[in-house]
Amino acid sequence: MTHHQLTGEAAPPLAPVRQLTLRFSSTRRGARLARRLAVQQFTEWTGLPYDSDPARAVALVAAELASNAVRHGSLPGRDFRLALLLLPDRFRIEVTDTRPDRLPPPVTPRPADETSGRGLLIVQSYADRWGRTVRDAYTKTVWAEVLLPTTGS
């Protein structure tokens, strides 16, 4: 599925098994802490190692969503919110910022020599689904989901 097919989704389709929500300052440090917390909670909740492919995907996706909230979605003195949801078959990362007027642009390939503007390409590459939701006039949420590995019997 593409971003455009998913932008209307308002909530995760399954009830969360575990959930954590925290606020971070809209700074580079806040984005870094959000990424580290996302990976820590992922490994704690799933029991998967920190260096597993799903944990790396969570780290990259959380880093991009948080840094985009800081760079493109912040207003002076306003924090961003990170919500982590462990669903039965996936891990969902939600980042809510204070700029609903600045929606993520469509994802398009970038030339190899460009040094910025690839964050959503990374999210699209490492997340199984992602999108954005605007619920009110003050905030927007950009979310992404990483599927959990299935255990074979």
Short mmCIF file of N, CA and C in Angstrom, two decimals:
data_model
loop_
_atom_site.label_atom_id
_atom_site.label_comp_id
_atom_site.label_asym_id
_atom_site.label_seq_id
_atom_site.Cartn_x
_atom_site.Cartn_y
_atom_site.Cartn_z
N MET A 1 0.84 -1.19 0.00
CA MET A 1 0.00 0.00 0.00
C MET A 1 0.88 1.25 0.00
N THR A 2 0.37 2.28 -0.57
CA THR A 2 1.12 3.52 -0.61
C THR A 2 0.61 4.48 0.44
N HIS A 3 1.39 5.52 0.65
CA HIS A 3 1.01 6.57 1.60
C HIS A 3 -0.37 7.14 1.26
N HIS A 4 -0.64 7.35 -0.02
CA HIS A 4 -1.89 7.97 -0.43
C HIS A 4 -3.09 7.09 -0.13
N GLN A 5 -2.93 5.80 -0.14
CA GLN A 5 -4.03 4.90 0.18
C GLN A 5 -4.30 4.86 1.68
N LEU A 6 -3.33 5.28 2.47
CA LEU A 6 -3.45 5.13 3.91
C LEU A 6 -3.74 6.42 4.66
N THR A 7 -3.71 7.55 4.03
CA THR A 7 -3.79 8.82 4.74
C THR A 7 -5.10 9.03 5.47
N GLY A 8 -6.14 8.33 5.13
CA GLY A 8 -7.41 8.52 5.81
C GLY A 8 -7.58 7.68 7.06
N GLU A 9 -6.66 6.79 7.35
CA GLU A 9 -6.80 5.92 8.51
C GLU A 9 -6.64 6.73 9.78
N ALA A 10 -7.58 6.60 10.71
CA ALA A 10 -7.57 7.41 11.92
C ALA A 10 -6.97 6.68 13.11
N ALA A 11 -7.02 5.37 13.14
CA ALA A 11 -6.55 4.64 14.32
C ALA A 11 -6.04 3.28 13.90
N PRO A 12 -5.21 2.66 14.76
CA PRO A 12 -4.74 1.31 14.44
C PRO A 12 -5.94 0.36 14.34
N PRO A 13 -5.90 -0.58 13.41
CA PRO A 13 -7.03 -1.48 13.23
C PRO A 13 -7.20 -2.49 14.36
N LEU A 14 -6.16 -2.73 15.12
CA LEU A 14 -6.22 -3.69 16.22
C LEU A 14 -5.99 -2.99 17.55
N ALA A 15 -6.55 -3.53 18.61
CA ALA A 15 -6.34 -2.96 19.94
C ALA A 15 -4.89 -3.20 20.37
N PRO A 16 -4.24 -2.19 20.95
CA PRO A 16 -2.85 -2.37 21.38
C PRO A 16 -2.73 -3.35 22.53
N VAL A 17 -1.66 -4.13 22.47
CA VAL A 17 -1.32 -5.03 23.56
C VAL A 17 -0.64 -4.22 24.67
N ARG A 18 0.23 -3.31 24.25
CA ARG A 18 0.92 -2.39 25.15
C ARG A 18 0.99 -1.04 24.47
N GLN A 19 1.05 0.01 25.30
CA GLN A 19 1.05 1.37 24.76
C GLN A 19 1.83 2.29 25.69
N LEU A 20 2.57 3.22 25.10
CA LEU A 20 3.32 4.22 25.87
C LEU A 20 3.28 5.52 25.08
N THR A 21 3.00 6.63 25.77
CA THR A 21 2.99 7.93 25.14
C THR A 21 3.78 8.91 26.00
N LEU A 22 4.70 9.63 25.36
CA LEU A 22 5.52 10.63 26.06
C LEU A 22 5.67 11.87 25.19
N ARG A 23 5.95 13.00 25.84
CA ARG A 23 6.21 14.25 25.13
C ARG A 23 7.71 14.52 25.16
N PHE A 24 8.19 15.11 24.07
CA PHE A 24 9.60 15.47 23.95
C PHE A 24 9.71 16.90 23.46
N SER A 25 10.80 17.57 23.85
CA SER A 25 11.04 18.92 23.36
C SER A 25 11.31 18.87 21.86
N SER A 26 10.86 19.88 21.15
CA SER A 26 11.06 19.94 19.70
C SER A 26 12.47 20.42 19.39
N THR A 27 13.43 19.58 19.77
CA THR A 27 14.85 19.85 19.55
C THR A 27 15.50 18.60 18.98
N ARG A 28 16.73 18.75 18.49
CA ARG A 28 17.46 17.56 18.02
C ARG A 28 17.63 16.55 19.15
N ARG A 29 17.87 17.04 20.35
CA ARG A 29 18.02 16.14 21.50
C ARG A 29 16.71 15.38 21.76
N GLY A 30 15.59 16.08 21.66
CA GLY A 30 14.29 15.43 21.85
C GLY A 30 14.06 14.34 20.82
N ALA A 31 14.43 14.61 19.57
CA ALA A 31 14.28 13.61 18.51
C ALA A 31 15.16 12.40 18.77
N ARG A 32 16.38 12.65 19.22
CA ARG A 32 17.31 11.55 19.51
C ARG A 32 16.78 10.69 20.67
N LEU A 33 16.27 11.34 21.72
CA LEU A 33 15.72 10.60 22.85
C LEU A 33 14.49 9.79 22.44
N ALA A 34 13.67 10.34 21.57
CA ALA A 34 12.48 9.62 21.10
C ALA A 34 12.89 8.35 20.35
N ARG A 35 13.90 8.46 19.49
CA ARG A 35 14.38 7.29 18.76
C ARG A 35 14.90 6.23 19.71
N ARG A 36 15.70 6.65 20.67
CA ARG A 36 16.28 5.68 21.61
C ARG A 36 15.19 5.01 22.44
N LEU A 37 14.20 5.78 22.86
CA LEU A 37 13.10 5.20 23.64
C LEU A 37 12.31 4.20 22.78
N ALA A 38 12.06 4.55 21.53
CA ALA A 38 11.29 3.65 20.66
C ALA A 38 11.98 2.30 20.53
N VAL A 39 13.28 2.31 20.32
CA VAL A 39 14.01 1.04 20.17
C VAL A 39 14.04 0.29 21.51
N GLN A 40 14.27 1.00 22.59
CA GLN A 40 14.30 0.36 23.91
C GLN A 40 12.96 -0.33 24.22
N GLN A 41 11.85 0.37 23.99
CA GLN A 41 10.54 -0.22 24.26
C GLN A 41 10.26 -1.38 23.32
N PHE A 42 10.64 -1.23 22.05
CA PHE A 42 10.45 -2.32 21.09
C PHE A 42 11.15 -3.59 21.57
N THR A 43 12.42 -3.46 21.93
CA THR A 43 13.17 -4.66 22.35
C THR A 43 12.64 -5.22 23.66
N GLU A 44 12.22 -4.34 24.57
CA GLU A 44 11.69 -4.81 25.85
C GLU A 44 10.36 -5.52 25.66
N TRP A 45 9.48 -4.96 24.86
CA TRP A 45 8.15 -5.54 24.66
C TRP A 45 8.16 -6.79 23.81
N THR A 46 9.04 -6.87 22.82
CA THR A 46 9.02 -8.00 21.89
C THR A 46 10.04 -9.08 22.25
N GLY A 47 11.07 -8.73 23.01
CA GLY A 47 12.12 -9.68 23.32
C GLY A 47 13.11 -9.87 22.17
N LEU A 48 12.95 -9.10 21.10
CA LEU A 48 13.88 -9.19 19.98
C LEU A 48 15.15 -8.42 20.31
N PRO A 49 16.29 -8.87 19.79
CA PRO A 49 17.54 -8.18 20.10
C PRO A 49 17.60 -6.79 19.48
N TYR A 50 18.40 -5.95 20.11
CA TYR A 50 18.59 -4.57 19.67
C TYR A 50 19.13 -4.48 18.25
N ASP A 51 19.92 -5.48 17.85
CA ASP A 51 20.51 -5.45 16.51
C ASP A 51 19.73 -6.27 15.48
N SER A 52 18.49 -6.63 15.80
CA SER A 52 17.66 -7.37 14.83
C SER A 52 17.18 -6.42 13.74
N ASP A 53 16.80 -6.98 12.61
CA ASP A 53 16.30 -6.16 11.50
C ASP A 53 15.06 -5.35 11.90
N PRO A 54 14.07 -5.94 12.60
CA PRO A 54 12.92 -5.12 12.99
C PRO A 54 13.30 -3.97 13.94
N ALA A 55 14.24 -4.20 14.85
CA ALA A 55 14.68 -3.13 15.76
C ALA A 55 15.38 -2.02 14.99
N ARG A 56 16.17 -2.38 13.99
CA ARG A 56 16.81 -1.37 13.15
C ARG A 56 15.78 -0.57 12.37
N ALA A 57 14.75 -1.25 11.87
CA ALA A 57 13.68 -0.56 11.15
C ALA A 57 12.97 0.42 12.08
N VAL A 58 12.69 0.00 13.31
CA VAL A 58 12.05 0.89 14.29
C VAL A 58 12.94 2.10 14.55
N ALA A 59 14.24 1.89 14.68
CA ALA A 59 15.16 3.00 14.94
C ALA A 59 15.15 4.01 13.79
N LEU A 60 15.23 3.53 12.58
CA LEU A 60 15.25 4.43 11.42
C LEU A 60 13.93 5.18 11.26
N VAL A 61 12.82 4.47 11.40
CA VAL A 61 11.51 5.09 11.23
C VAL A 61 11.26 6.11 12.34
N ALA A 62 11.54 5.74 13.58
CA ALA A 62 11.32 6.67 14.69
C ALA A 62 12.21 7.90 14.54
N ALA A 63 13.45 7.70 14.13
CA ALA A 63 14.36 8.84 13.95
C ALA A 63 13.83 9.79 12.89
N GLU A 64 13.36 9.28 11.77
CA GLU A 64 12.86 10.15 10.70
C GLU A 64 11.58 10.87 11.10
N LEU A 65 10.65 10.15 11.73
CA LEU A 65 9.40 10.80 12.12
C LEU A 65 9.65 11.89 13.17
N ALA A 66 10.51 11.59 14.14
CA ALA A 66 10.80 12.58 15.19
C ALA A 66 11.56 13.77 14.63
N SER A 67 12.55 13.53 13.77
CA SER A 67 13.31 14.66 13.23
C SER A 67 12.44 15.51 12.31
N ASN A 68 11.52 14.89 11.58
CA ASN A 68 10.60 15.67 10.76
C ASN A 68 9.67 16.52 11.62
N ALA A 69 9.24 15.99 12.76
CA ALA A 69 8.39 16.77 13.66
C ALA A 69 9.15 17.99 14.18
N VAL A 70 10.43 17.81 14.48
CA VAL A 70 11.25 18.92 14.97
C VAL A 70 11.53 19.92 13.85
N ARG A 71 11.92 19.44 12.70
CA ARG A 71 12.33 20.31 11.60
C ARG A 71 11.14 20.99 10.91
N HIS A 72 10.06 20.26 10.69
CA HIS A 72 8.98 20.80 9.87
C HIS A 72 7.67 21.01 10.62
N GLY A 73 7.54 20.47 11.82
CA GLY A 73 6.24 20.50 12.48
C GLY A 73 6.20 21.19 13.82
N SER A 74 7.21 21.96 14.14
CA SER A 74 7.22 22.55 15.48
C SER A 74 6.93 24.05 15.45
N LEU A 75 6.36 24.50 16.52
CA LEU A 75 6.16 25.91 16.80
C LEU A 75 6.95 26.23 18.06
N PRO A 76 7.43 27.45 18.21
CA PRO A 76 8.22 27.79 19.40
C PRO A 76 7.48 27.44 20.70
N GLY A 77 8.20 26.75 21.57
CA GLY A 77 7.65 26.39 22.87
C GLY A 77 6.71 25.21 22.88
N ARG A 78 6.52 24.55 21.76
CA ARG A 78 5.60 23.41 21.69
C ARG A 78 6.38 22.11 21.51
N ASP A 79 6.01 21.10 22.27
CA ASP A 79 6.65 19.80 22.21
C ASP A 79 6.02 18.93 21.12
N PHE A 80 6.62 17.77 20.87
CA PHE A 80 5.97 16.76 20.05
C PHE A 80 5.71 15.54 20.91
N ARG A 81 4.76 14.73 20.49
CA ARG A 81 4.36 13.55 21.27
C ARG A 81 4.72 12.30 20.49
N LEU A 82 5.30 11.35 21.20
CA LEU A 82 5.63 10.04 20.65
C LEU A 82 4.71 9.02 21.31
N ALA A 83 4.00 8.25 20.51
CA ALA A 83 3.19 7.15 21.02
C ALA A 83 3.72 5.86 20.40
N LEU A 84 3.92 4.87 21.22
CA LEU A 84 4.38 3.55 20.79
C LEU A 84 3.29 2.56 21.13
N LEU A 85 2.91 1.75 20.17
CA LEU A 85 1.85 0.77 20.38
C LEU A 85 2.34 -0.59 19.90
N LEU A 86 2.31 -1.56 20.78
CA LEU A 86 2.59 -2.93 20.40
C LEU A 86 1.25 -3.57 20.09
N LEU A 87 1.04 -3.90 18.84
CA LEU A 87 -0.17 -4.56 18.39
C LEU A 87 0.14 -6.05 18.24
N PRO A 88 -0.87 -6.90 18.10
CA PRO A 88 -0.59 -8.34 18.03
C PRO A 88 0.42 -8.74 16.95
N ASP A 89 0.44 -8.03 15.83
CA ASP A 89 1.32 -8.44 14.74
C ASP A 89 2.26 -7.35 14.24
N ARG A 90 2.28 -6.19 14.91
CA ARG A 90 3.11 -5.08 14.44
C ARG A 90 3.41 -4.11 15.57
N PHE A 91 4.37 -3.25 15.32
CA PHE A 91 4.75 -2.18 16.25
C PHE A 91 4.45 -0.87 15.55
N ARG A 92 3.67 -0.02 16.19
CA ARG A 92 3.25 1.24 15.57
C ARG A 92 3.91 2.41 16.29
N ILE A 93 4.46 3.32 15.49
CA ILE A 93 5.11 4.54 15.99
C ILE A 93 4.28 5.71 15.50
N GLU A 94 3.85 6.56 16.42
CA GLU A 94 3.08 7.75 16.07
C GLU A 94 3.79 8.97 16.61
N VAL A 95 3.98 9.97 15.77
CA VAL A 95 4.59 11.23 16.20
C VAL A 95 3.59 12.34 15.88
N THR A 96 3.19 13.06 16.92
CA THR A 96 2.22 14.14 16.79
C THR A 96 2.93 15.46 16.99
N ASP A 97 2.75 16.38 16.04
CA ASP A 97 3.37 17.70 16.15
C ASP A 97 2.30 18.79 16.07
N THR A 98 2.73 20.02 16.09
CA THR A 98 1.82 21.16 16.22
C THR A 98 1.61 21.92 14.92
N ARG A 99 1.86 21.30 13.79
CA ARG A 99 1.70 21.98 12.50
C ARG A 99 0.81 21.14 11.57
N PRO A 100 -0.50 21.13 11.80
CA PRO A 100 -1.37 20.38 10.90
C PRO A 100 -1.43 20.97 9.49
N ASP A 101 -1.00 22.21 9.36
CA ASP A 101 -0.99 22.85 8.04
C ASP A 101 0.18 22.38 7.18
N ARG A 102 1.16 21.71 7.78
CA ARG A 102 2.33 21.25 7.03
C ARG A 102 2.29 19.72 6.95
N LEU A 103 1.57 19.22 5.97
CA LEU A 103 1.42 17.78 5.79
C LEU A 103 2.61 17.21 5.03
N PRO A 104 2.93 15.94 5.28
CA PRO A 104 4.04 15.33 4.54
C PRO A 104 3.74 15.36 3.04
N PRO A 105 4.75 15.70 2.24
CA PRO A 105 4.55 15.72 0.78
C PRO A 105 4.51 14.30 0.23
N PRO A 106 4.03 14.14 -0.99
CA PRO A 106 4.10 12.82 -1.62
C PRO A 106 5.56 12.35 -1.71
N VAL A 107 5.77 11.07 -1.55
CA VAL A 107 7.12 10.51 -1.61
C VAL A 107 7.49 10.31 -3.07
N THR A 108 8.60 10.91 -3.45
CA THR A 108 9.12 10.74 -4.80
C THR A 108 10.61 10.43 -4.71
N PRO A 109 11.12 9.62 -5.62
CA PRO A 109 12.56 9.34 -5.61
C PRO A 109 13.37 10.63 -5.77
N ARG A 110 14.53 10.66 -5.12
CA ARG A 110 15.41 11.83 -5.17
C ARG A 110 16.69 11.47 -5.90
N PRO A 111 17.31 12.46 -6.57
CA PRO A 111 18.62 12.20 -7.18
C PRO A 111 19.64 11.80 -6.11
N ALA A 112 20.59 10.97 -6.50
CA ALA A 112 21.58 10.44 -5.57
C ALA A 112 22.45 11.53 -4.96
N ASP A 113 22.60 12.67 -5.61
CA ASP A 113 23.48 13.71 -5.08
C ASP A 113 22.80 14.66 -4.11
N GLU A 114 21.49 14.53 -3.88
CA GLU A 114 20.82 15.38 -2.89
C GLU A 114 21.12 14.87 -1.49
N THR A 115 21.32 15.79 -0.56
CA THR A 115 21.69 15.39 0.79
C THR A 115 20.55 15.50 1.79
N SER A 116 19.39 16.00 1.38
CA SER A 116 18.25 16.07 2.28
C SER A 116 16.98 15.75 1.51
N GLY A 117 15.88 15.61 2.25
CA GLY A 117 14.61 15.35 1.61
C GLY A 117 14.31 13.89 1.37
N ARG A 118 15.06 13.00 2.00
CA ARG A 118 14.85 11.57 1.79
C ARG A 118 14.21 10.87 2.99
N GLY A 119 13.84 11.61 4.01
CA GLY A 119 13.32 11.00 5.23
C GLY A 119 12.10 10.13 5.01
N LEU A 120 11.13 10.62 4.25
CA LEU A 120 9.93 9.82 4.02
C LEU A 120 10.19 8.63 3.10
N LEU A 121 11.21 8.73 2.25
CA LEU A 121 11.61 7.56 1.46
C LEU A 121 12.13 6.46 2.39
N ILE A 122 12.87 6.87 3.41
CA ILE A 122 13.37 5.90 4.40
C ILE A 122 12.20 5.28 5.14
N VAL A 123 11.25 6.11 5.58
CA VAL A 123 10.07 5.58 6.28
C VAL A 123 9.34 4.61 5.37
N GLN A 124 9.11 4.98 4.13
CA GLN A 124 8.40 4.11 3.20
C GLN A 124 9.15 2.80 2.97
N SER A 125 10.47 2.84 2.97
CA SER A 125 11.27 1.65 2.73
C SER A 125 11.28 0.69 3.92
N TYR A 126 11.29 1.22 5.13
CA TYR A 126 11.44 0.37 6.32
C TYR A 126 10.13 0.06 7.03
N ALA A 127 9.11 0.87 6.81
CA ALA A 127 7.82 0.60 7.44
C ALA A 127 6.97 -0.22 6.49
N ASP A 128 6.11 -1.04 7.05
CA ASP A 128 5.20 -1.83 6.22
C ASP A 128 4.00 -1.00 5.79
N ARG A 129 3.62 -0.04 6.62
CA ARG A 129 2.55 0.90 6.30
C ARG A 129 2.87 2.21 7.00
N TRP A 130 2.42 3.31 6.42
CA TRP A 130 2.58 4.59 7.08
C TRP A 130 1.55 5.56 6.51
N GLY A 131 1.33 6.63 7.25
CA GLY A 131 0.38 7.63 6.80
C GLY A 131 0.35 8.80 7.77
N ARG A 132 -0.65 9.63 7.60
CA ARG A 132 -0.80 10.77 8.49
C ARG A 132 -2.28 10.99 8.77
N THR A 133 -2.55 11.57 9.94
CA THR A 133 -3.91 11.83 10.38
C THR A 133 -3.96 13.23 10.98
N VAL A 134 -4.94 14.01 10.58
CA VAL A 134 -5.19 15.32 11.21
C VAL A 134 -6.53 15.20 11.92
N ARG A 135 -6.51 15.28 13.24
CA ARG A 135 -7.74 15.11 14.02
C ARG A 135 -8.34 16.42 14.50
N ASP A 136 -7.52 17.47 14.52
CA ASP A 136 -8.02 18.76 14.99
C ASP A 136 -7.24 19.88 14.30
N ALA A 137 -7.54 21.10 14.66
CA ALA A 137 -6.90 22.25 14.01
C ALA A 137 -5.53 22.58 14.59
N TYR A 138 -5.06 21.81 15.56
CA TYR A 138 -3.82 22.15 16.26
C TYR A 138 -2.70 21.14 16.10
N THR A 139 -3.02 19.92 15.66
CA THR A 139 -2.00 18.88 15.59
C THR A 139 -2.20 18.00 14.36
N LYS A 140 -1.14 17.29 14.02
CA LYS A 140 -1.21 16.20 13.05
C LYS A 140 -0.36 15.06 13.59
N THR A 141 -0.70 13.87 13.19
CA THR A 141 0.05 12.68 13.57
C THR A 141 0.54 11.98 12.32
N VAL A 142 1.83 11.70 12.29
CA VAL A 142 2.40 10.87 11.24
C VAL A 142 2.75 9.55 11.91
N TRP A 143 2.31 8.45 11.33
CA TRP A 143 2.49 7.14 11.94
C TRP A 143 3.11 6.16 10.95
N ALA A 144 3.71 5.14 11.50
CA ALA A 144 4.30 4.08 10.69
C ALA A 144 4.23 2.78 11.48
N GLU A 145 4.12 1.68 10.76
CA GLU A 145 4.04 0.37 11.39
C GLU A 145 5.12 -0.55 10.84
N VAL A 146 5.75 -1.28 11.75
CA VAL A 146 6.76 -2.28 11.40
C VAL A 146 6.18 -3.64 11.82
N LEU A 147 6.06 -4.54 10.86
CA LEU A 147 5.53 -5.87 11.17
C LEU A 147 6.49 -6.63 12.06
N LEU A 148 5.92 -7.41 12.97
CA LEU A 148 6.72 -8.27 13.83
C LEU A 148 7.00 -9.58 13.09
N PRO A 149 8.17 -10.17 13.33
CA PRO A 149 8.44 -11.46 12.67
C PRO A 149 7.47 -12.52 13.18
N THR A 150 7.05 -13.39 12.29
CA THR A 150 6.17 -14.48 12.69
C THR A 150 7.02 -15.65 13.12
N THR A 151 6.51 -16.37 14.08
CA THR A 151 7.24 -17.56 14.56
C THR A 151 6.63 -18.79 13.89
N GLY A 152 7.46 -19.53 13.24
CA GLY A 152 7.01 -20.76 12.57
C GLY A 152 6.93 -21.91 13.55
N SER A 153 5.98 -22.83 13.32
CA SER A 153 5.88 -23.97 14.24
C SER A 153 6.54 -25.19 13.67
#
